[in-house]
Short mmCIF file of C-alpha atoms and ligand atoms in Angstrom, two decimals:
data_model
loop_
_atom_site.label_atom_id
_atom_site.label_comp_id
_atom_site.label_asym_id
_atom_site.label_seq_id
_atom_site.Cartn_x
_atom_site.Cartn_y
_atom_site.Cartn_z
CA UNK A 26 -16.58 -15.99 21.63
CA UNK A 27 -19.46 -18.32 22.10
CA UNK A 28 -22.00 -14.74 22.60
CA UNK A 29 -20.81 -13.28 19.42
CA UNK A 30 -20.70 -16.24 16.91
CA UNK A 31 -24.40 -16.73 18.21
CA UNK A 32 -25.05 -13.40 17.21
CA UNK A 33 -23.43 -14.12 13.62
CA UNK A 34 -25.77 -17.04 13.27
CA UNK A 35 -28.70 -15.40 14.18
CA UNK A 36 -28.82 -12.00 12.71
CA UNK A 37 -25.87 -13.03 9.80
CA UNK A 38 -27.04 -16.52 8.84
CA UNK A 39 -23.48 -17.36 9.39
CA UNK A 40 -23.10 -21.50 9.46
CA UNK A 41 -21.41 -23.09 12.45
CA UNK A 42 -18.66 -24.76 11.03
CA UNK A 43 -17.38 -21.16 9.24
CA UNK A 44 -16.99 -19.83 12.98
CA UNK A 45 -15.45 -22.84 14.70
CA UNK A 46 -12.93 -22.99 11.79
CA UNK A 47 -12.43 -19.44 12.26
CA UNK A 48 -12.21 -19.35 15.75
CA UNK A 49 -9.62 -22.16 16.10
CA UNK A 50 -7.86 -19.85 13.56
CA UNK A 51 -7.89 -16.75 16.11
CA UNK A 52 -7.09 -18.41 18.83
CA UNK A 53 -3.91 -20.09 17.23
CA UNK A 54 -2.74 -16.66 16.55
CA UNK A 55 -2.95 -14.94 20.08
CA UNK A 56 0.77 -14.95 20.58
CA UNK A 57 0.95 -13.23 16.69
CA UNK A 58 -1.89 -10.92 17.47
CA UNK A 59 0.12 -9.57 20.81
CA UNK A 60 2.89 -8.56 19.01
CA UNK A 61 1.05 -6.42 16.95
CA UNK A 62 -0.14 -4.93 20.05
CA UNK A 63 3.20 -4.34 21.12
CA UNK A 64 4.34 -2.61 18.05
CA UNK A 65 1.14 -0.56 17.68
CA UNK A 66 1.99 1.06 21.26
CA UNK A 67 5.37 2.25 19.80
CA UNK A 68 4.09 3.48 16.65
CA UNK A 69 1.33 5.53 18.68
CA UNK A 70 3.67 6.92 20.72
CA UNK A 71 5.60 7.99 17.70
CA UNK A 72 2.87 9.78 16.19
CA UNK A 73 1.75 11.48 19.53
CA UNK A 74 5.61 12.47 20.12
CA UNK A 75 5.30 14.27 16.10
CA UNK A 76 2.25 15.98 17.01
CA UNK A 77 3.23 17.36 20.66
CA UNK A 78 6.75 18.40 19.37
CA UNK A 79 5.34 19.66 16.56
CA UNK A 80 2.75 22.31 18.79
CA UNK A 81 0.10 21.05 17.02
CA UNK A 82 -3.09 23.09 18.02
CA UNK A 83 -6.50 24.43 16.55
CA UNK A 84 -5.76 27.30 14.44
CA UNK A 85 -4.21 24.23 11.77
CA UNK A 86 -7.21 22.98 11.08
CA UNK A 87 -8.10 26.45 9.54
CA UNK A 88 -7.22 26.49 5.74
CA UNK A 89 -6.52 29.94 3.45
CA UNK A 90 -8.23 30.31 -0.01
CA UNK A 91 -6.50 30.95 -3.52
CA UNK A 92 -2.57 30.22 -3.60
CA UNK A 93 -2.80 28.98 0.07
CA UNK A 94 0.35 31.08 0.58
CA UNK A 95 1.34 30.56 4.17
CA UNK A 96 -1.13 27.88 4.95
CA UNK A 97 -0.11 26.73 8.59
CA UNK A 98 -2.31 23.92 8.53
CA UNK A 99 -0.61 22.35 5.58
CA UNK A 100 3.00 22.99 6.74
CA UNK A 101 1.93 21.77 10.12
CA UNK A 102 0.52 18.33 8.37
CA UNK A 103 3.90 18.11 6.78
CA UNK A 104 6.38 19.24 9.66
CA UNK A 105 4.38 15.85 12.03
CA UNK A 106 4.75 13.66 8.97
CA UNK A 107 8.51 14.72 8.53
CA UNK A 108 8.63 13.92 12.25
CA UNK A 109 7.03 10.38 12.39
CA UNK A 110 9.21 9.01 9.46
CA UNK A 111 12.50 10.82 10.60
CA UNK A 112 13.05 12.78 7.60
CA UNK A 113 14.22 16.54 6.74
CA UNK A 114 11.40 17.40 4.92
CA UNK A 115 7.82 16.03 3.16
CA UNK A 116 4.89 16.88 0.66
CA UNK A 117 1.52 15.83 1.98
CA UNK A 118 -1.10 17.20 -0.39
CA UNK A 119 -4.60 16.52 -0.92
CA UNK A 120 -4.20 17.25 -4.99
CA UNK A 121 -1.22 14.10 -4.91
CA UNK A 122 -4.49 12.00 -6.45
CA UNK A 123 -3.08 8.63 -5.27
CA UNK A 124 -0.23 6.91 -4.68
CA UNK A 125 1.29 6.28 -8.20
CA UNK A 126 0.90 9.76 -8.74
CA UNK A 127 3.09 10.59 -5.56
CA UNK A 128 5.59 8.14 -6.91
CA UNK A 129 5.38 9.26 -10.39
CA UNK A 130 6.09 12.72 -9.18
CA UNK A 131 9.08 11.61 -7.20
CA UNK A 132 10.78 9.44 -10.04
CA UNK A 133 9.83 12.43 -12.93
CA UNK A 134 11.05 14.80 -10.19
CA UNK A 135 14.11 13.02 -9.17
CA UNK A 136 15.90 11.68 -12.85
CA UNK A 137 16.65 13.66 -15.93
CA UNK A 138 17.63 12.73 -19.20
CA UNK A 139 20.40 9.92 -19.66
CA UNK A 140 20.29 8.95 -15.96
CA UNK A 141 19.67 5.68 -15.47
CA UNK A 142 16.67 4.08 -12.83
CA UNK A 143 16.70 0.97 -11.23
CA UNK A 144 13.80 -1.09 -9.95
CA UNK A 145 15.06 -3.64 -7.65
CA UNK A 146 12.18 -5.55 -6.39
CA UNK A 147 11.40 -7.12 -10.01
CA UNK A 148 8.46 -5.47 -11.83
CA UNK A 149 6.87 -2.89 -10.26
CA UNK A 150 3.21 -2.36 -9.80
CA UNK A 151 0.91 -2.52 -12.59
CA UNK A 152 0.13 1.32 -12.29
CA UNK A 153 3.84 1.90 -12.05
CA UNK A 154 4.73 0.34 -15.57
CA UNK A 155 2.35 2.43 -17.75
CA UNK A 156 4.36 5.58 -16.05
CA UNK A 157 7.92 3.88 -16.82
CA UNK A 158 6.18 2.69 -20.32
CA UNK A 159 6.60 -0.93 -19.87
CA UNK A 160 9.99 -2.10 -19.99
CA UNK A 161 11.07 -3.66 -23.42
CA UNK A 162 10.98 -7.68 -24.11
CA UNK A 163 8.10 -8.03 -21.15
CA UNK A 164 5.26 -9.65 -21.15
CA UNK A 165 3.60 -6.19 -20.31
CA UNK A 166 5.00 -4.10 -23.34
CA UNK A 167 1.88 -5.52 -24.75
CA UNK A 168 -2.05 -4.62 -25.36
CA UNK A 169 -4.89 -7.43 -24.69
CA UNK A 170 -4.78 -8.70 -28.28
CA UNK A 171 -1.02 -9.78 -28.15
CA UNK A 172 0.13 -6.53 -30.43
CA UNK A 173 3.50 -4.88 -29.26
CA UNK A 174 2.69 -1.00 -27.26
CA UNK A 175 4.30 1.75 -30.00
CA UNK A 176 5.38 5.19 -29.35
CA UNK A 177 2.17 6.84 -28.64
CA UNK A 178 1.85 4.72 -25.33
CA UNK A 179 4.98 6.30 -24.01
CA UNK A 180 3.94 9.58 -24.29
CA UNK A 181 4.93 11.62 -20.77
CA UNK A 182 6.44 8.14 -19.55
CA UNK A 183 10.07 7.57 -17.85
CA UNK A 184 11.30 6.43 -20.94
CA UNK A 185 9.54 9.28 -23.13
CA UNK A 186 12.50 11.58 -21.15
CA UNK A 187 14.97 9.50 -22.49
CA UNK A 188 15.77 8.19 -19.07
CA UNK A 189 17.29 4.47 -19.03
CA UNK A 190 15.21 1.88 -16.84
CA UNK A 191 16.63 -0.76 -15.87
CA UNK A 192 14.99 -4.31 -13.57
CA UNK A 193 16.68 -6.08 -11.52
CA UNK A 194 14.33 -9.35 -10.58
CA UNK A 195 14.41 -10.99 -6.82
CA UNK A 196 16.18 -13.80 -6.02
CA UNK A 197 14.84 -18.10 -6.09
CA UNK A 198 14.10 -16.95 -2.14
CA UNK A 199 11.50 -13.93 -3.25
CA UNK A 200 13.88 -11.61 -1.31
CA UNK A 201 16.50 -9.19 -3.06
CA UNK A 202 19.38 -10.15 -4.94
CA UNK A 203 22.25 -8.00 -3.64
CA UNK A 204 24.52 -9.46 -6.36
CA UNK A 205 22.67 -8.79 -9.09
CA UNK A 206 21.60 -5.86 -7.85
CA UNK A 207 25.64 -4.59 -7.42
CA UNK A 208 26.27 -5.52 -10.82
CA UNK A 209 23.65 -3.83 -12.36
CA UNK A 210 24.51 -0.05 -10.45
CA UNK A 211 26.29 1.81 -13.33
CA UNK A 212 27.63 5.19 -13.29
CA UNK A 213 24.79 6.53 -15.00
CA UNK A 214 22.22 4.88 -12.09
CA UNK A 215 20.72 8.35 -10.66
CA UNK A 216 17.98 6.02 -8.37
CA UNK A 217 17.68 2.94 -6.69
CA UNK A 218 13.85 1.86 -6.64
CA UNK A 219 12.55 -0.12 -4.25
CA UNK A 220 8.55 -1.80 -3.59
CA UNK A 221 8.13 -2.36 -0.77
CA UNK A 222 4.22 -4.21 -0.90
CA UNK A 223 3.59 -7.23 -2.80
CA UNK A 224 1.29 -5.30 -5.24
CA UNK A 225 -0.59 -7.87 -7.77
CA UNK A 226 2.34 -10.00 -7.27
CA UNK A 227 3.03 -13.75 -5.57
CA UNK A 228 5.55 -12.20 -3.49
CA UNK A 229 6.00 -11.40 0.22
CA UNK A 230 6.50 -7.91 0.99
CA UNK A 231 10.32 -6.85 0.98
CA UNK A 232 11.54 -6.95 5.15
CA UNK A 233 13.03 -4.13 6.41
CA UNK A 234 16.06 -5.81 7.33
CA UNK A 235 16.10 -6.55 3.27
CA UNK A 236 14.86 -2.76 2.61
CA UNK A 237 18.11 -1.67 4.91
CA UNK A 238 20.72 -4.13 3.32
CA UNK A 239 19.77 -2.54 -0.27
CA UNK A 240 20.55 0.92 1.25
CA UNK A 241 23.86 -0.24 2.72
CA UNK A 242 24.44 -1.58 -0.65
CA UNK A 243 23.82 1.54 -2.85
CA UNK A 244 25.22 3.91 -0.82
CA UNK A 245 28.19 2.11 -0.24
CA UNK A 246 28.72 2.35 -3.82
CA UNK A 247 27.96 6.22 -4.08
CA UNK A 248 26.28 8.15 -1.67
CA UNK A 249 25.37 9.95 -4.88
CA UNK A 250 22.85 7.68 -6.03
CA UNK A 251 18.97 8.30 -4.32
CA UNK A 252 17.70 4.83 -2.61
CA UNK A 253 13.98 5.84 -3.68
CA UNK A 254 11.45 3.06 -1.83
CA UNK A 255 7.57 3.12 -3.12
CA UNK A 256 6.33 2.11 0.68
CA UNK A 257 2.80 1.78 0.17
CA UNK A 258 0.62 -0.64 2.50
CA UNK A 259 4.09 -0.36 4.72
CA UNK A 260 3.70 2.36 7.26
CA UNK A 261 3.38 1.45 11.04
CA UNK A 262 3.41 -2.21 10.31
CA UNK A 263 7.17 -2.10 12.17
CA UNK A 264 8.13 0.08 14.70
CA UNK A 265 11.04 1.93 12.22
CA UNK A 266 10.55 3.40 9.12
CA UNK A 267 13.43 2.89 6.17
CA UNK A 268 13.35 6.48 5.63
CA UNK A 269 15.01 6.13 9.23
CA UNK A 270 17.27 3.88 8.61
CA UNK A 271 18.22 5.98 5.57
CA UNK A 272 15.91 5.50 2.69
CA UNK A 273 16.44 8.73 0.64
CA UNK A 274 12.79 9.53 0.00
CA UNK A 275 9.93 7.53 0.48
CA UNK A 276 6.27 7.77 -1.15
CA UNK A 277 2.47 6.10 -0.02
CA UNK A 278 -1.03 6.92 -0.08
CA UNK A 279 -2.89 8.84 2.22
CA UNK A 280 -6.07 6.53 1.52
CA UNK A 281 -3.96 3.35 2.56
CA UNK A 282 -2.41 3.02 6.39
CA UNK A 283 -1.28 6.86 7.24
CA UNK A 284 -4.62 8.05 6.08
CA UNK A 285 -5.83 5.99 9.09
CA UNK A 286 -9.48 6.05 7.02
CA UNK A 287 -10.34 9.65 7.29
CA UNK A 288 -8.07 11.21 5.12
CA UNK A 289 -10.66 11.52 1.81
CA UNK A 290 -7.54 11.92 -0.83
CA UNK A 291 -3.85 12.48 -1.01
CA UNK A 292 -0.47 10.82 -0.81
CA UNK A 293 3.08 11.92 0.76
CA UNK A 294 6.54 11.92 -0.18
CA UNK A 295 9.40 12.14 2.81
CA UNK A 296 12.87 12.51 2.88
CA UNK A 297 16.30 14.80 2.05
CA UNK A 298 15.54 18.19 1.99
CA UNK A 299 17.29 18.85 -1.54
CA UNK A 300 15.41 15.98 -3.06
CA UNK A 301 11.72 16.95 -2.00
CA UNK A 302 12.66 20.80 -3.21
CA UNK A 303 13.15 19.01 -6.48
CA UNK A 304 9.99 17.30 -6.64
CA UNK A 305 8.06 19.57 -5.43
CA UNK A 306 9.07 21.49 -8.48
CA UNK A 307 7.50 18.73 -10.51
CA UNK A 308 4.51 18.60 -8.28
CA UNK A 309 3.56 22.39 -8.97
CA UNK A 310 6.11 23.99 -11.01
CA UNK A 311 9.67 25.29 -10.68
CA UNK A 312 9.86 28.29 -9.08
CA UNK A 313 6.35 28.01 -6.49
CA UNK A 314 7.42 24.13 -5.40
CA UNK A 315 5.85 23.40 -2.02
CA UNK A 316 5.17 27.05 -1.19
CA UNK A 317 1.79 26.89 -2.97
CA UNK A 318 -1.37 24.62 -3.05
CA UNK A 319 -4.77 24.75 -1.37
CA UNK A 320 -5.28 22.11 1.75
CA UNK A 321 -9.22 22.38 1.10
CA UNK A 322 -10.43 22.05 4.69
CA UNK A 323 -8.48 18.61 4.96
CA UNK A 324 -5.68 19.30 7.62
CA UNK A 325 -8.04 18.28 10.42
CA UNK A 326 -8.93 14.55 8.64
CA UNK A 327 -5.05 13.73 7.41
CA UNK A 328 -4.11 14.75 11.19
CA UNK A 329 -6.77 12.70 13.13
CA UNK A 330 -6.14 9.89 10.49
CA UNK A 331 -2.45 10.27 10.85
CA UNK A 332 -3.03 9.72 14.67
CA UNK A 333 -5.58 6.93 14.43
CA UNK A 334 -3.21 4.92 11.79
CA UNK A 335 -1.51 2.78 13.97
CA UNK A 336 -4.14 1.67 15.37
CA UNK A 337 -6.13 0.97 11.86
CA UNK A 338 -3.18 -0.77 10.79
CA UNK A 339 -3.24 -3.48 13.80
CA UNK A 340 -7.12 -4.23 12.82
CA UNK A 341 -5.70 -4.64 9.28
CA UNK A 342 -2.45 -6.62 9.99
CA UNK A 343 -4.46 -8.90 12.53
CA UNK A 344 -7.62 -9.47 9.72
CA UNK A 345 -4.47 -10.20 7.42
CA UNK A 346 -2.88 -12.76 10.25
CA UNK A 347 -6.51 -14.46 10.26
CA UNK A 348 -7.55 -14.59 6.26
CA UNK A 349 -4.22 -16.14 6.12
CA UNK A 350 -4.06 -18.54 8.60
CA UNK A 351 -8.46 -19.70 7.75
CA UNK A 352 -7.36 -20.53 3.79
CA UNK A 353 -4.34 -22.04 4.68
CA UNK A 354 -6.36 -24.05 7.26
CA UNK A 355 -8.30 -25.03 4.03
CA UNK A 356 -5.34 -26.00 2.05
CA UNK A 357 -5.23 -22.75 -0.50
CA UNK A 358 -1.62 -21.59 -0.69
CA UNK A 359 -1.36 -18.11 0.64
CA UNK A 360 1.80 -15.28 1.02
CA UNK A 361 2.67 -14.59 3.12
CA UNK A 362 2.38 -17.85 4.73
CA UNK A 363 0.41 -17.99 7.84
CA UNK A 364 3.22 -17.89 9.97
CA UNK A 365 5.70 -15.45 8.57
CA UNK A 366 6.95 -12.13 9.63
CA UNK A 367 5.02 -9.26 7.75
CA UNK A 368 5.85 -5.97 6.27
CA UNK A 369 2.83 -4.74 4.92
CA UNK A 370 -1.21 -5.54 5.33
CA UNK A 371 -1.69 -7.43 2.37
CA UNK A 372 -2.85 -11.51 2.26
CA UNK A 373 -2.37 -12.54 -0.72
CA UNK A 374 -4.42 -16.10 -1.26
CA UNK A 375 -4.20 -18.36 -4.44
CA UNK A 376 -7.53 -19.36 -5.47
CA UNK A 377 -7.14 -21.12 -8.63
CA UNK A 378 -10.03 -20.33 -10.30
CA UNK A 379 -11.93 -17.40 -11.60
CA UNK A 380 -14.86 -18.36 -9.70
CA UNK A 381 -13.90 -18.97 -6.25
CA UNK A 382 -11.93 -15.41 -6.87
CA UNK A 383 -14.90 -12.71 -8.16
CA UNK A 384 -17.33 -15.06 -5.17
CA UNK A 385 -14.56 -13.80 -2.26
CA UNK A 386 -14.25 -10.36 -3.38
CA UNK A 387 -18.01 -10.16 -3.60
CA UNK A 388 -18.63 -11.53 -0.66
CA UNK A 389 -16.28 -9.15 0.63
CA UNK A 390 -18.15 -6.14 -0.41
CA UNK A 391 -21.06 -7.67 1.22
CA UNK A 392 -19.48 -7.62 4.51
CA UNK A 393 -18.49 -4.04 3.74
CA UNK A 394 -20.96 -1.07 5.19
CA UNK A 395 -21.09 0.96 2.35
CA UNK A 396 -23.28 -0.62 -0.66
CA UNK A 397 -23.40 -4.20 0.53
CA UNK A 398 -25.88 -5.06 -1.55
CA UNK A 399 -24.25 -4.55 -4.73
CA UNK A 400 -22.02 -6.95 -6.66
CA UNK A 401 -18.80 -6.24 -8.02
CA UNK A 402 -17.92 -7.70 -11.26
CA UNK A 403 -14.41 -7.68 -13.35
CA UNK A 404 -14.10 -4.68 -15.34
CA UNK A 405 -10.85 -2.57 -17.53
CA UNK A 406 -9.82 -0.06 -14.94
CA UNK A 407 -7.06 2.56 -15.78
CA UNK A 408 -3.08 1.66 -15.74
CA UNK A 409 -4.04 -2.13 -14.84
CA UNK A 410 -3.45 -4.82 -18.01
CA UNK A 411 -6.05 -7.36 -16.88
CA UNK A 412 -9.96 -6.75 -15.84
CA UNK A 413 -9.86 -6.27 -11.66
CA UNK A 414 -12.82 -7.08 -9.69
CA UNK A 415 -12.79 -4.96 -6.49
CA UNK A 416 -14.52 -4.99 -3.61
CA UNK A 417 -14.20 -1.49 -1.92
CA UNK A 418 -17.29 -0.66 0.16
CA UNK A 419 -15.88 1.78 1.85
CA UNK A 420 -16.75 5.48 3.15
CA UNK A 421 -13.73 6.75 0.96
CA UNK A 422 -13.56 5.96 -2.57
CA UNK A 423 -11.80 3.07 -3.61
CA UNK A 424 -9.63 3.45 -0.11
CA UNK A 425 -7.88 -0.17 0.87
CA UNK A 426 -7.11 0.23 4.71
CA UNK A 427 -10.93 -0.13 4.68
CA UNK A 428 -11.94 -3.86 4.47
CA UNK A 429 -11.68 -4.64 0.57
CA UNK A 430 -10.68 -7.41 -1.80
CA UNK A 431 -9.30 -7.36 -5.24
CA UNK A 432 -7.90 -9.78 -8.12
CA UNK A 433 -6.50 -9.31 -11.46
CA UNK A 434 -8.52 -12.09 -13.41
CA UNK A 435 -5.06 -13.29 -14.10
CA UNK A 436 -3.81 -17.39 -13.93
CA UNK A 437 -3.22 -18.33 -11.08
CA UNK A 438 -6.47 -16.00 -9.87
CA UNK A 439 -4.74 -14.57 -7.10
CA UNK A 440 -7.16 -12.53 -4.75
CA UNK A 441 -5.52 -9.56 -2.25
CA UNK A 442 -7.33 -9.28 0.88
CA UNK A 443 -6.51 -5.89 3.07
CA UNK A 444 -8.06 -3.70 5.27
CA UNK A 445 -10.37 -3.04 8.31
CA UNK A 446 -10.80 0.00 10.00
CA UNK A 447 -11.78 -2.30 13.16
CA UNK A 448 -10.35 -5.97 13.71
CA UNK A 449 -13.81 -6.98 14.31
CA UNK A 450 -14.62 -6.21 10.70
CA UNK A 451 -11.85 -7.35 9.21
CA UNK A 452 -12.83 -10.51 11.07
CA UNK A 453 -16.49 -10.43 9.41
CA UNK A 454 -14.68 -10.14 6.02
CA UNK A 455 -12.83 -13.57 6.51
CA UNK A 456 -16.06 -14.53 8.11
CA UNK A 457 -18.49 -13.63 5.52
CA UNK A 458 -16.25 -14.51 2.46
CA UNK A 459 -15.80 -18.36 3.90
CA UNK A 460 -19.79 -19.18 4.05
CA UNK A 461 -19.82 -18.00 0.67
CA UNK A 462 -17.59 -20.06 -0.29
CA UNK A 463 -18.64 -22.61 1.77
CA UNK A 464 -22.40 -22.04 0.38
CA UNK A 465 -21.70 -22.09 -3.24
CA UNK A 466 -19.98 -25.21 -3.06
CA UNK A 467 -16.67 -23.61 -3.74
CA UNK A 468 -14.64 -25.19 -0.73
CA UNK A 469 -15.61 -28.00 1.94
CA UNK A 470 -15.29 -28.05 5.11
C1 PLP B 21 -1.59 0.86 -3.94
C2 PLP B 21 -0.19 0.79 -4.46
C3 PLP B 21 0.34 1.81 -5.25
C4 PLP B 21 -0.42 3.03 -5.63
O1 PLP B 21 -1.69 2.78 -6.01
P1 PLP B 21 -2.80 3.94 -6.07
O2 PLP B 21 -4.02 3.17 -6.36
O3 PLP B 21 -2.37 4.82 -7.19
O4 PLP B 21 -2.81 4.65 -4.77
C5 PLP B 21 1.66 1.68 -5.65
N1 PLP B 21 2.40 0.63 -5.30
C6 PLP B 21 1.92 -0.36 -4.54
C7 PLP B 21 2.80 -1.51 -4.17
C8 PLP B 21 0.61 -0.31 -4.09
O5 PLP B 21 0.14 -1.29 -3.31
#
């Protein structure tokens, strides 16, 4: 350790007490960090199991032109993800833009008119309401000047299609509420939803155990009703997946953990057969469903980044493990707490102030190796309420299993700190973002 925070001081101007503090930090966690390790190893051999029983070979990274009728690359890239999340079938598609479009597409795919959906992990992400059209009576069924959303913000929504939404919030414990959630399941309820990830929430992400009991729950009422679970920032963090322990159909982005950093665009949905011959309807239109859609030369990227993931997601989970356990070192609250189980990549760290929040995310993005030198500032970005600053120097466009930072400019200034293609940069982004701190005046040490 001694060689390489030496280095940091020399060529990073890095001050002493930032890398003791940090280093007592890492080694504290060794125990923590060879856990990871351990579930890692399974997850890789997961993925290598989808791709050898799968035949996976050369000709798939080929890709057809026009309709992309019988393109073997793309139903190659969906039989290894239908294999590494135990599920019947799956839509991985470079046009799925992001992630709330693969989850919009499931949901609009998935419920009809009258049929009733239920979000069971409280409010859902911020991108997520504009597509329900903000719930009535909450805080978000309104603009920046206080004036109540009308009509013409609901247009295409959830509740445009004259589907029923329903929220069911967690628990005192910031886990699910089985009770409340049994009570609220009506005839009518079509899906269960579940989020997994914290999102821009003071939450910790939902446990699998918690994920499984919810699916126990619903289906023990009806096996009719679709246990839908947005698993975002989840994959290969454990060694199961809920769409193996029965999770009807599951969504995520391809530029967060399964993209493993080289997929340049996408997302996926898994699960029942029936249900992704549904949405895929929605995706393209009844009638062509999955059997269409160009793969544009990307088979070979979501494959390699599909095999690297679990890997990626061990740098991330272990930069996580550290950024937690340095500010909670320092006395910031942070969730989850430094010693907690996880269930997604996400540190969450209460800052307080507006200040100490945009001067970590910036000093995030200049630890990043794509424009370091630039500053990000708070700005109005689409389907969020509040300005986000974002710190995303990354090779792929705005992709967060890279090192990056962001914050709603919100009370209580809550900043989310993910990502790391390598541990050893995730490392430099705790690194780098406490002498900044530590510079400006912003925390002592
Ligand atoms: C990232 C994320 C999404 C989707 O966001 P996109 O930016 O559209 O990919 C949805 N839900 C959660 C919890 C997320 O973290």
């Amino acid at each position: 350790m001694t060689d390489y925070n030496n280095y940091l001081k020399s060529e990073f101007n890095i001050d002493g007490k930032v890398l003791d503090l940090v280093s007592r930090a890492e080694s504290s966690l060794a125990e923590r960090f060879a856990r990871i390790d351990d579930t890692t190893a399974i997850c890789q051999m997961k993925v290598l199991k989808a791709f050898q029983d799968n035949h996976i070979n050369a000709t798939h990274f080929d890709w057809s032109t026009g309709y992309g009728y019988d393109d073997a690359g793309r139903d190659a890239v969906e039989r290894v993800y239908s294999s590494v999340f135990g599920t019947e079938a799956a839509l991985v598609r470079p046009n799925i833009v992001n992630g709330t479009h693969a989850i919009a597409s499931t949901l609009l795919g998935l419920l009809r008119p009258g049929d009733e959906l239920i979000e069971v992990t409280g409010t859902p992400y911020d991108t997520l309401q504009t597509v329900i059209g903000r719930p009535d009576g909450s805080a978000a069924n309104k603009r920046g000047d206080g004036s109540l959303l009308g009509p013409d913000d609901f247009k295409g929504t959830i509740r445009d299609y004259g589907i029923i939404y329903k929220e069911v919030a967690l628990g005192g414990d910031l886990d699910i509420d089985l009770d409340a959630i049994r009570k609220a399941v009506t005839p009518k309820t079509r899906v269960v939803a579940m989020q997994r990830s914290t999102g821009y929430d003071w939450r910790p992400a939902i446990s699998l155990e918690s994920l499984k009991k919810v699916n126990e729950l619903v289906h023990g009422i009806s096996k009719d009703i679709i246990v839908m679970l947005d698993n975002c920032y989840g994959e290969f963090v454990g060694t199961v997946e809920p769409t193996e322990f029965g999770v009807d159909v599951m969504a995520g982005s391809l530029i967060k953990n399964p993209g493993g950093g080289l997929a340049l665009s996408g997302g996926y949905i898994v699960g029942r057969a029936d249900l992704i011959e549904q949405i895929s309807y929605r995706l393209t239109c009844p009638g062509i469903g999955a059997e269409c859609g160009l793969t544009f030369g990307q088979n070979r990227n979501v494959l390699q980044g599909l095999f690297l993931a679990p890997k990626v997601v061990n740098a991330a989970l272990k930069g996580a493990l550290l950024a937690g356990s340095v500010y909670s070192m320092l006395g910031f609250e942070v969730m989850p707490s430094a010693d907690a189980d996880r269930s997604d990549i996400i540190q969450a760290i209460k800052f307080g102030s507006a200040e100490r929040t945009v001067a970590f995310c910036q000093a995030v993005q200049s630890a990043s190796p794509i424009d370091s030198y630039v500053s990000p500032m708070p700005w109005d970005m689409p389907g969020y309420e509040d300005q986000v600053v974002m710190a995303a120097g990354a090779f792929v466009q705005g992709s967060s299993i890279e090192l990056s930072a962001d914050a709603p400019l919100r009370e209580p200034y809550i900043a989310y700190f993910q990502g790391g293609l390598t541990y050893e940069h995730s490392r430099f982004g705790v690194i780098k973002s406490l002498d900044t701190l530590y510079r400006k005046g912003l925390v002592t040490l």
